[in-house]
C-alpha cells in the first residue's frame, strides 16, 4: 500500500548486525503522518530493534532513516530528532522521585521554565487522570498507576511521534483494558503518528490503522489491518493473525472459481486460482469451523463436511476451545451454552463443516488467493 | 580493666572540657578525611559511572584493577605518596610533604578506588533499558549520566560511608606523609598511635572513643538518609 499522507519516517535498506548475525533487515518502510502502525511478531522478531533504530537509540549497521525527508544524524541532529519523539518501553522505568517530577522529566531535560512545566504537567496529569498521584513517590505506585505515569511522561513533551514497545505487557486484564481505552482515546484526539509494538493480536487490531507482521528481523507483511487480517501473505502471518489451522494439500481438480485440494486423504473445496497439481496451504480460523452433532447433519450432502470426534476440550472462560479429529486436526471455539446444548465431551462423534469462502489459500508460489 | 575505665573517664572529661588540643586534632581529622572523601567522590563517581556505561577493550582488566584498588593498603599509598612528594621526587617541587595537604592527597588516593568500585557497581545495577528511556526523553549523554547517578543515590551513599570510613580510620599513610606534627598534622589515628607508644593508654583510649564516635555519627546520619530513601 502506498500511503497518501506525507511520510514521517522513511527507512531505506535498514540493517542491524549484532555478533555477526543479521537481526534486522528492512529494505523499505514508510510511515505516514497520523497513522498508527502496529508491529506484531513473536519474541526475537526484531520489533524492539526496529523501534530503537527508528528512535535513533541504536545505530543501524547499514541503511538510513529519513524523518520528514531529512536524514537523521546528517540533515537533522540526533538529539534534536529525539526531542521530537517519545518512547514508552515495556517496563515503566520511572525515576525514583514523585509522579510530578517523573512527568516533568522530559520538560526539564529540554530546559523549560518552571511555570511552563507546572502548567504542562498539571494538564497532562489531568488528561491521564493521575492528578491525585501528583505528590506520590513512584516507588509506591501500583503497576497500572506506574504505566499510566510513564504514558503521561511521554505525552508531556507533546511529541510528533510516539513509539510504544509492548507497554501493556504483564498487566492484569482489567487494568490493561482501561489503559488501552485511554490510550486509544488520546491517540484519536491527538492524531499523533504512532508505532506500536506488541505480540498481542487483540491489542494490535484495536489500535492499528496499518499492521505489520515481523519475524526473524524481517517485515513479512505490512498493509491495512483488514488486508493483513483477511489476506495473510504466508502461513506464518496467517498463524499470527488468527488462522489456527493450516493444512498443506495439493490441488486435484478445479472448476471455475473453486478448486478441490487433497489434504491427508480428505477433499477440501476452496476458492482461488490454484492450478491442478499445485501445492497449497489452507488456512482456517477456528470461528469458521461449524460443529454439528451427527444427528442433525448429513455430511454426505454437504461441501467440506467431515465426520470426526472431539479430542480435547479446553475451558477458556466464556467459551471453550474444542480440538477435533476428522482425519484432519481442526480447532473451533463454541460458547458454553452451545457446548452444553450439544452435550459434547471427549470422544463425542460430530460433523465438522467449513465454507469454501472461509478458507484462506496460500499458494506455494506466486500470489495469494482468498475465498471471500 | 581499670585502664579501660580510666580511659573512658578521661575521654568523657576531654570531651566535656573541650580540650583545645583534642578539639584541634578532631577538627583536623574531619577536615582532612572530609576533603579527601569529597575529592574521591568527584573522581570515583565520574570514573565509576564512565566505566559502567562504556564498553572498551580491556574493560574487565580496568574493573579488576578498580576492585583491587578497593583493598589498597594505606601504608603502600603512604610510601608512594611520600616518594612522590619527597624533595627529589616527581612532585617534590610542591613542597607539601608533612602537611595536611599531603594527608588529603594520600587519603584521597585510598578512598577513590573504594568510591569508584561501589559507584561502578551501583550504576551497573540500574536497569539497562533505563539509559534508553532517558535518551528517548531527549537527554544529552551528560544529562543521562547525571540522571543515572541520581537514580543510584542509595548505593552511592554506601560509597560515601565506605570511603569516609576507610580514610578516617587509616593511620599508615597519614603518619608517613603528615609526620604527626603537634598542632599541625596530628589527627586522631596518628595521635592514638603516638599516645599508645608513650604508654598513655588513657589518652589513647579517649582518642579512640572520639574516633569511633565520629565515625558512628557520620554513618548514622548517612544511614538515616539511606533508610528513609530505600525502596519499600
XYZ file of N, CA and C in Angstrom, chain A residues 139-303:
495
model
N 7.800 4.951 43.690
C 8.012 3.621 44.266
C 6.744 3.014 44.857
N 5.800 3.885 45.210
C 4.613 3.394 45.899
C 3.446 3.133 44.929
N 3.679 3.316 43.624
C 2.586 3.164 42.660
C 2.314 1.698 42.336
N 1.051 1.423 42.002
C 0.706 0.075 41.533
C 1.184 -0.044 40.084
N 1.118 -1.255 39.534
C 1.564 -1.478 38.153
C 0.826 -0.592 37.168
N -0.493 -0.500 37.334
C -1.312 0.310 36.422
C -1.005 1.794 36.553
N -0.843 2.252 37.797
C -0.540 3.679 38.041
C 0.819 4.040 37.448
N 1.784 3.112 37.624
C 3.130 3.366 37.096
C 3.079 3.450 35.572
N 2.322 2.556 34.957
C 2.212 2.544 33.495
C 1.554 3.835 32.997
N 0.528 4.258 33.723
C -0.182 5.490 33.361
C 0.780 6.691 33.474
N 1.597 6.678 34.527
C 2.564 7.767 34.722
C 3.594 7.777 33.589
N 4.032 6.585 33.171
C 5.037 6.549 32.093
C 4.421 7.034 30.780
N 3.154 6.756 30.568
C 2.489 7.251 29.341
C 2.349 8.775 29.431
N 1.970 9.261 30.617
C 1.836 10.715 30.812
C 3.176 11.407 30.584
N 4.259 10.797 31.072
C 5.604 11.368 30.899
C 5.936 11.510 29.411
N 5.527 10.490 28.647
C 5.806 10.528 27.197
C 5.000 11.628 26.510
N 3.739 11.783 26.886
C 2.876 12.766 26.216
C 3.165 14.194 26.654
N 3.769 14.358 27.839
C 4.014 15.704 28.373
C 4.862 16.551 27.432
N 5.745 15.903 26.666
C 6.645 16.666 25.791
C 6.001 16.984 24.440
N 4.723 16.643 24.303
C 3.976 16.905 23.061
C 4.743 16.395 21.835
N 5.011 15.079 21.811
C 5.850 14.545 20.733
C 5.125 14.503 19.388
N 5.932 14.511 18.327
C 5.362 14.370 16.983
C 5.200 12.893 16.626
N 6.000 12.070 17.281
C 5.955 10.624 17.019
C 5.935 9.908 18.361
N 5.138 8.876 18.426
C 5.080 8.084 19.645
C 5.488 6.651 19.310
N 6.456 6.144 20.062
C 6.916 4.773 19.850
C 6.626 3.973 21.111
N 5.862 2.921 20.968
C 5.487 2.133 22.146
C 5.967 0.700 21.985
N 6.714 0.227 22.968
C 7.266 -1.123 22.913
C 6.592 -1.994 23.974
N 5.539 -2.646 23.576
C 4.754 -3.532 24.460
C 4.492 -2.892 25.822
N 3.836 -1.744 25.846
C 3.683 -1.043 27.123
C 2.680 -1.669 28.083
N 1.870 -2.593 27.592
C 0.832 -3.143 28.473
C 1.077 -4.590 28.870
N 2.277 -5.089 28.566
C 2.528 -6.490 28.920
C 2.627 -6.598 30.441
N 2.345 -7.776 30.938
C 2.439 -8.084 32.374
C 1.499 -7.248 33.237
N 0.380 -6.803 32.643
C -0.630 -6.103 33.456
C -1.860 -6.988 33.540
N -2.617 -6.856 34.633
C -3.807 -7.703 34.692
C -4.854 -7.180 33.703
N -5.725 -8.076 33.221
C -6.608 -7.731 32.093
C -7.455 -6.476 32.309
N -7.941 -6.260 33.514
C -8.815 -5.094 33.741
C -8.049 -3.780 33.585
N -6.871 -3.726 34.192
C -6.046 -2.504 34.114
C -5.609 -2.279 32.670
N -5.261 -3.364 32.035
C -4.806 -3.314 30.642
C -5.905 -2.725 29.754
N -7.134 -3.200 29.982
C -8.273 -2.749 29.192
C -8.491 -1.237 29.357
N -8.454 -0.769 30.609
C -8.650 0.661 30.873
C -7.554 1.489 30.213
N -6.313 1.003 30.337
C -5.192 1.749 29.763
C -5.284 1.804 28.236
N -5.661 0.687 27.623
C -5.775 0.673 26.156
C -6.882 1.639 25.724
N -7.981 1.627 26.467
C -9.095 2.531 26.140
C -8.640 3.982 26.195
N -7.919 4.313 27.280
C -7.436 5.692 27.448
C -6.445 6.069 26.349
N -5.547 5.139 26.041
C -4.548 5.416 25.007
C -5.239 5.608 23.654
N -6.204 4.741 23.386
C -6.970 4.814 22.140
C -7.600 6.203 22.003
N -8.160 6.677 23.108
C -8.833 7.977 23.110
C -7.815 9.104 22.829
N -6.697 9.049 23.527
C -5.683 10.110 23.365
C -5.096 10.080 21.952
N -4.846 8.876 21.440
C -4.290 8.778 20.088
C -5.275 9.330 19.071
N -6.546 9.079 19.304
C -7.591 9.575 18.409
C -7.660 11.106 18.476
N -7.553 11.642 19.693
C -7.626 13.106 19.876
C -6.411 13.814 19.277
N -5.236 13.245 19.550
C -4.009 13.949 19.148
C -3.598 13.644 17.699
N -4.058 12.540 17.173
C -3.713 12.086 15.814
C -2.188 12.038 15.626
N -1.517 11.628 16.671
C -0.060 11.553 16.652
C 0.390 10.305 15.877
N 1.436 10.454 15.113
C 1.986 9.313 14.368
C 2.549 8.315 15.383
N 2.076 7.079 15.297
C 2.418 6.111 16.341
C 2.914 4.797 15.744
N 3.948 4.279 16.353
C 4.367 2.911 16.024
C 4.287 2.119 17.326
N 3.506 1.078 17.273
C 3.180 0.314 18.475
C 3.629 -1.132 18.255
N 4.460 -1.598 19.143
C 4.955 -2.966 19.033
C 4.274 -3.836 20.076
N 3.782 -4.964 19.664
C 3.118 -5.861 20.620
C 3.200 -7.297 20.115
N 2.944 -8.245 20.994
C 2.751 -9.599 20.469
C 1.316 -10.043 20.733
N 0.498 -9.067 21.190
C -0.906 -9.360 21.473
C -1.762 -8.948 20.262
N -2.369 -9.934 19.631
C -3.133 -9.687 18.410
C -4.324 -8.771 18.658
N -4.999 -8.970 19.765
C -6.211 -8.190 20.050
C -5.858 -6.710 20.240
N -4.747 -6.475 20.954
C -4.260 -5.113 21.170
C -3.972 -4.458 19.814
N -3.330 -5.234 18.960
C -2.947 -4.731 17.630
C -4.178 -4.356 16.818
N -5.165 -5.232 16.817
C -6.350 -4.996 15.988
C -7.140 -3.784 16.461
N -7.103 -3.534 17.758
C -7.850 -2.385 18.307
C -7.252 -1.061 17.890
N -5.936 -1.017 17.844
C -5.281 0.287 17.668
C -4.798 0.566 16.245
N -4.543 -0.485 15.497
C -3.810 -0.290 14.236
C -4.627 0.316 13.109
N -4.004 1.263 12.381
C -4.565 1.641 11.092
C -3.820 0.839 10.017
N -2.567 0.505 10.299
C -1.823 -0.433 9.457
C -1.179 -1.454 10.361
N -1.044 -2.634 9.823
C -0.499 -3.728 10.623
C 0.713 -4.323 9.913
N 1.779 -4.510 10.682
C 2.968 -5.152 10.124
C 3.246 -6.418 10.909
N 3.658 -7.458 10.208
C 3.995 -8.711 10.887
C 5.481 -8.960 10.681
N 6.175 -9.175 11.794
C 7.618 -9.375 11.724
C 8.033 -10.751 12.201
N 9.085 -11.249 11.621
C 9.712 -12.477 12.113
C 11.160 -12.507 11.645
N 12.024 -12.977 12.495
C 13.458 -13.131 12.182
C 14.051 -11.861 11.571
N 13.669 -10.715 12.108
C 14.259 -9.447 11.676
C 13.668 -8.857 10.410
N 12.679 -9.524 9.837
C 12.101 -9.027 8.580
C 10.624 -8.701 8.754
N 10.176 -7.730 7.967
C 8.735 -7.451 7.929
C 8.158 -8.355 6.844
N 7.352 -9.315 7.270
C 6.824 -10.290 6.313
C 5.652 -9.717 5.528
N 4.865 -8.880 6.179
C 3.727 -8.252 5.502
C 3.385 -6.965 6.233
N 3.061 -5.946 5.485
C 2.628 -4.691 6.105
C 1.569 -4.098 5.187
N 0.419 -3.847 5.781
C -0.704 -3.380 4.965
C -1.804 -2.872 5.900
N -2.913 -2.459 5.288
C -4.069 -2.081 6.101
C -4.429 -3.269 6.990
N -4.899 -2.994 8.174
C -5.167 -4.057 9.141
C -6.086 -5.127 8.542
N -7.147 -4.683 7.885
C -8.109 -5.657 7.356
C -7.460 -6.541 6.287
N -6.541 -5.966 5.530
C -5.862 -6.748 4.492
C -5.011 -7.854 5.113
N -4.226 -7.479 6.112
C -3.349 -8.475 6.749
C -4.199 -9.535 7.442
N -5.271 -9.063 8.042
C -6.150 -9.960 8.786
C -6.825 -10.972 7.865
N -7.261 -10.500 6.706
C -8.019 -11.385 5.815
C -7.182 -11.980 4.698
N -6.080 -11.360 4.401
C -5.242 -11.875 3.304
C -3.786 -12.012 3.753
N -3.523 -12.859 4.735
C -2.127 -13.028 5.167
C -1.261 -13.542 4.022
N -0.051 -13.039 3.967
C 0.830 -13.341 2.835
C 1.378 -14.763 2.860
N 1.513 -15.294 4.049
C 2.039 -16.670 4.130
C 1.512 -17.349 5.393
N 1.937 -18.563 5.563
C 1.423 -19.365 6.685
C 1.779 -18.735 8.025
N 2.977 -18.174 8.116
C 3.413 -17.586 9.390
C 2.520 -16.417 9.775
N 2.290 -15.540 8.805
C 1.427 -14.384 9.073
C 0.022 -14.882 9.418
N -0.437 -15.863 8.666
C -1.778 -16.415 8.911
C -1.902 -16.908 10.353
N -0.889 -17.639 10.797
C -0.961 -18.184 12.166
C -0.964 -17.063 13.200
N -0.267 -15.954 12.896
C -0.227 -14.845 13.865
C -1.515 -14.035 13.895
N -2.251 -14.017 12.787
C -3.478 -13.206 12.768
C -4.730 -14.053 12.991
N -4.554 -15.247 13.496
C -5.717 -15.992 13.984
C -6.125 -17.224 13.210
N -5.386 -17.557 12.157
C -5.711 -18.813 11.461
C -5.014 -19.931 12.233
N -5.769 -20.616 13.079
C -5.124 -21.598 13.964
C -4.784 -22.902 13.255
N -5.561 -23.198 12.201
C -5.295 -24.456 11.487
C -4.753 -24.135 10.096
N -3.640 -24.699 9.781
C -3.062 -24.515 8.439
C -2.768 -25.910 7.882
N -3.478 -26.255 6.807
C -3.375 -27.598 6.252
C -2.664 -27.546 4.907
N -1.692 -28.399 4.750
C -0.984 -28.465 3.470
C -1.664 -29.479 2.560
N -1.862 -29.121 1.301
C -2.524 -30.054 0.382
C -2.099 -29.821 -1.053
N -2.708 -30.615 -1.957
C -2.382 -30.488 -3.377
C -3.675 -30.401 -4.163
N -3.727 -29.477 -5.119
C -4.945 -29.291 -5.915
C -5.105 -30.503 -6.839
N -6.303 -31.124 -6.751
C -6.509 -32.317 -7.596
C -7.502 -32.054 -8.737
N -8.358 -31.045 -8.570
C -9.205 -30.635 -9.699
C -9.709 -29.231 -9.442
N -10.167 -28.577 -10.501
C -10.704 -27.237 -10.305
C -11.897 -27.012 -11.218
N -12.730 -26.038 -10.834
C -13.942 -25.777 -11.593
C -14.268 -24.292 -11.434
N -14.234 -23.547 -12.509
C -14.462 -22.103 -12.461
C -13.641 -21.451 -11.347
N -14.348 -20.942 -10.327
C -13.620 -20.216 -9.271
C -13.120 -21.117 -8.147
N -13.563 -22.322 -8.117
C -13.204 -23.182 -6.987
C -12.207 -24.262 -7.411
N -11.574 -24.796 -6.411
C -10.715 -25.960 -6.652
C -10.883 -26.915 -5.482
N -10.468 -28.124 -5.709
C -10.519 -29.120 -4.641
C -9.087 -29.567 -4.369
N -8.741 -29.531 -3.090
C -7.388 -29.958 -2.707
C -7.487 -31.227 -1.876
N -6.520 -32.081 -2.073
C -6.458 -33.290 -1.267
C -5.562 -33.009 -0.057
N -6.167 -33.196 1.123
C -5.424 -32.947 2.368
C -5.549 -34.189 3.248
N -4.472 -34.858 3.464
C -4.455 -36.080 4.279
C -5.588 -37.036 3.873
N -5.769 -37.191 2.591
C -6.780 -38.129 2.105
C -8.187 -37.569 2.062
N -8.382 -36.364 2.592
C -9.706 -35.722 2.545
C -9.720 -34.712 1.407
N -10.913 -34.469 0.882
C -11.019 -33.464 -0.176
C -11.631 -32.191 0.389
N -10.961 -31.087 0.192
C -11.466 -29.808 0.701
C -11.629 -28.855 -0.478
N -12.826 -28.263 -0.530
C -13.105 -27.318 -1.611
C -12.825 -25.898 -1.125
N -12.144 -25.144 -1.951
C -11.836 -23.748 -1.596
C -11.917 -22.896 -2.855
N -11.862 -21.580 -2.636
C -11.944 -20.670 -3.776
C -10.559 -20.083 -4.053
N -10.178 -20.044 -5.333
C -8.876 -19.472 -5.654
C -8.402 -19.872 -7.031
N -7.215 -19.359 -7.376
C -6.686 -19.564 -8.729
C -5.735 -20.749 -8.836
N -5.531 -21.467 -7.742
C -4.532 -22.541 -7.757
C -4.848 -23.546 -8.866
N -3.788 -24.030 -9.457
C -3.975 -24.942 -10.593
C -3.754 -26.391 -10.159
N -4.250 -27.288 -10.949
C -4.134 -28.713 -10.616
C -2.653 -29.090 -10.487
N -2.381 -29.813 -9.421
C -1.011 -30.252 -9.152
C -0.241 -29.284 -8.258
N -0.802 -28.098 -8.021
C -0.097 -27.087 -7.204
C -0.246 -27.391 -5.709
N 0.813 -27.150 -4.992
C 0.755 -27.318 -3.525
C 0.165 -26.042 -2.925
N -0.755 -26.201 -1.998
C -1.386 -25.041 -1.358
C -1.451 -25.253 0.153
N -1.555 -24.132 0.873
C -1.821 -24.196 2.318
C -3.208 -23.626 2.544
N -4.028 -24.372 3.233
C -5.392 -23.919 3.507
C -5.430 -23.434 4.949
N -5.740 -22.163 5.119
C -5.693 -21.556 6.456
C -7.127 -21.380 6.955
N -7.362 -21.857 8.157
C -8.742 -21.883 8.677
C -8.780 -21.264 10.072
N -9.689 -20.320 10.252
C -9.897 -19.724 11.580
C -10.823 -20.616 12.396
N -10.605 -20.748 13.684
C -11.477 -21.616 14.493
C -12.936 -21.160 14.479
N -13.134 -19.829 14.397
C -14.519 -19.340 14.421
C -15.266 -19.675 13.129
N -14.555 -20.144 12.101
C -15.206 -20.515 10.841
C -15.445 -22.018 10.722
N -15.114 -22.733 11.775
C -15.368 -24.176 11.781
C -16.716 -24.401 12.461
N -17.679 -24.976 11.709
C -19.019 -25.206 12.278
C -19.108 -26.637 12.789
N -19.680 -26.732 13.965
C -19.755 -28.024 14.633
C -21.218 -28.444 14.737
N -21.527 -29.656 14.301
C -22.901 -30.176 14.396
C -22.830 -31.582 14.975
N -23.928 -31.993 15.572
C -23.948 -33.380 16.054
C -24.317 -34.283 14.886
N -23.957 -35.523 14.961
C -24.230 -36.454 13.851
C -25.724 -36.590 13.598
N -26.542 -36.346 14.640
C -27.990 -36.488 14.498
C -28.586 -35.377 13.639
N -27.945 -34.216 13.647
C -28.539 -33.060 12.966
C -27.900 -32.763 11.616
N -26.949 -33.569 11.176
C -26.273 -33.236 9.915
C -26.006 -34.486 9.101
N -26.015 -34.267 7.784
C -25.679 -35.373 6.901
C -24.465 -34.974 6.076
N -23.305 -35.429 6.477
C -22.075 -34.973 5.842
C -21.988 -35.337 4.361
N -22.723 -36.342 3.969
C -22.585 -36.774 2.567
C -23.136 -35.722 1.599
N -24.116 -34.917 2.074
C -24.746 -33.954 1.178
C -24.121 -32.563 1.251
N -23.149 -32.379 2.103
C -22.621 -31.021 2.285
C -21.202 -30.920 1.750
N -20.838 -29.669 1.389
C -19.457 -29.419 0.928
C -18.578 -29.256 2.159
